[in-house]
Structures are given as structure tokens and as C-alpha cells.
Steps between C-alpha positions, in 0.01 A plus 500: 500500500826475698493866602467626144242752395230386262531739209755740356371757255794612287459835321777631275452874450659760278365857497172356625389788724199578279329161537638308798298654784165341399672162465645511852170623636326200345754270666460639852151645525316183609752272668501451876805542724525122528485458123764766454733295720487230229573746218816653359489782244833558325509823301826507304570848363703456182683832524195724455553869426151607611354544850414133545623474858304805618183346352547163673658629821183467707502124440828463688284501814399144412740237629437294188612775261859519379630768266839446339659734247770376264674618186302481179543160332159434342194303607649152443808561714283676760272198527805274542630734771167493683459123472826457688336683792182289510457290815131408472328176405350662190596789275292723276684729256280793398554819300508838669245668271229233525215457750355221713152446631535623861289211634735236359796510741302398810355207304827369355692534828244270663506255210879471497510378860378152411520493121586184308608706200855584396375756251184709467409666172300823517259650253547862392351783298609821330205679660640690800158534666490340845194285576595387854371140468412343833553141388777329306499149362823302511477181294749240388652543154662227291759516220608861559823461300315339210241780504777760491677353199160470331460880538213468750648787702782752459851526642433727798683389814271710720210263429662236724548460872786250527642282775838666544736209546388332177656759269706758693865423433412286199371761252622854439348777291735598212654837578511758225211366291133580455228231513674351803180321604484304175867411539443316829130404509555162336783416742302612804187306406710193416624493860139493624371255239497202736342690790148617572370827359200715584310764307295803609253609233409839648696777330695616801800644312460825306761528226578855389594527131721802437520598133840663550653189654811379318342155483206642301715718271726252318845621401865390517476383862195288415674346200809417706281341764304279261827394340605382845171316550507328162861387553428379854203284407656368179776357719263341753375144498241325710128488564295742288806683367366475142193686619714760675710558190178557311366749758828690516540511122141623469564784743837578343347517154241755606752713692745496208224604259383781730862615534546525124746210492343300216821301455460366853126458452562266208766310694281451806181419314674221306535312828120501539449224249179338387631149572506592870121505494466166328635297793362420845147609409591866451318500165175534693630745763351843431746677732794388289328595176421844644865548595611380157269751332622787720862423414450472127222753438722811463706346219191341344328838492808659345512236228130546420543876469803451273307268269205741489733787411667299219159399360366852535223393734378781727 
């Protein structure tokens, strides 16, 4: 390991005092002193106005814990800031309001010592209940990039533990935009496409869905962000970029519709064309048909209702 620690856990945090204590507890509660010596926890405070530091202060007793406060620049820029501080073999970027199974850290710290994998994908759930599993199963996974562009899993960067030197310095999160994970996931996974990947099926990551999150309440910022995404992927070329343009246009169409921007909805949905499905065997791929239906259903429903109204059908 050349003197490096095994794992850096990078946590951007903004006004996270309400939820972050259970997360840090789940990180530290079961690891030994020796295991802690191989761990680095980077909590990057993105200019919080709450009492975040007073909540996490007790964790400064751990040599592995580093708290850094900076001016508010958003989660993407904060991740970039934190990545520049990472000195471990592997990095795991997690969100401050989520939870981990407290039995997982001891397991993964042992696995990373001799692992053949450059990337490990983790399973997750929206159920915040902790089950404390005593066993985890790490198996080899093939074609991770292909699975991603086929919509087999979503664009959440926290579902990956990544070998640091493969992507740090090569990919940056786009500052000032939402959906920053989708913006870089394709690029990150492309860098690992020729390496070995592992997968843990147990749902060790607990993803908290907050209804008041700006990501889940589409508006002007969301529209600006999907405009950025659509433009970025329309200008890209290479392996699976047709699939990525489809995925991005699908997401953009739904966000535009939810935001009341039907002009943009029509523009985005036009790029999700039927002829895309008629090549490379996609005609028989149910995932693509499901995505196609999701993108076009809102306008289809509107057209049906319009016809029924004109015909006087109740």
C-alpha cells in the first residue's frame, strides 16, 4: 500500500446537523483501533449555518476523522475539494443524511487489503431500518458500464467504492448544477471498464429520500441542469454514448414535464426515437421499452384526454 491508508470516506455536508450523527456512529461503532488506522473520514462542511460542528465534535477524538469547513459552493464543488485531499487507495463518496449498516466497515476494510477489484458496487435501499447483517458476499461483476447504460442501476456515486488513482484528477463534478452524479457516472465507469469489478448484494447503504430536496422538486435550477446534461452528452462520442443520450434525454423529458416546461419536454422527448430501439437488439429489451413509455406517457395521456374531450366522451 506504500504507506497509504486503505479507504477514504468523503462526506460533503451542508446544514446536516439533523442527520449526520447516526451516519458517523455507524462508521465508527464496530471498527477496531487497527482498522481505524487504515481509514480516513473527510467531512467537508460546505459553509453550513447550523450547529454541524458541535454535533460532530466528539468524533475529532478519532485520528482518522478530519473536519474541514469552507465557503458554500454546492455539493459538486465540495466533492471536488474533498477529492483533492484524498490520500487513500480507495475512496467512497457518501451523503451526509444517509445511513450505513454498522457491521459493514469492518468487513470492507479487511476485504480491501488484498482485493483484486478496482471498483466495488454496493446494493442499497430506501428503508432506513438497520438489520446488522453478520455476513456480506463480495462477488465479481462483469459489464458494469454496459449495465449502467442499460438502466440496470441508477446514477448514484455513493453506490461505488473506487480505486482512487483511476479517476481522481481525471473526472470532476460539474459545479453549479444538480444531478451531478449523472453528469459524471458514465465517465467514471468508463475509466474502470477494463478493470475488475465486484458487487455486494446485501443492502448496506440506506438512502434517505427527502421530499423537500431541490432534486425532488423540479424547477428552474433542475431545468438548467438537465439542459447542461443534454448538451454535454449530445456532444460526446464513444462507447455507449447513444445509450447515454437516451438515458439523459429520458430523465430530462420527465424533469421538464414535472417543471411545467412542456416546450422543453417536447424537445427532449423527440431525441428518444423509436428507431433507437430497432438496432442492436433493443427491440426485445424490456428496460428500454419501459423507459420509452415513461418518457412519452405524459404527452400520450394528454392527447387521449384531448381527443375524448373533443368527441364528448366522459
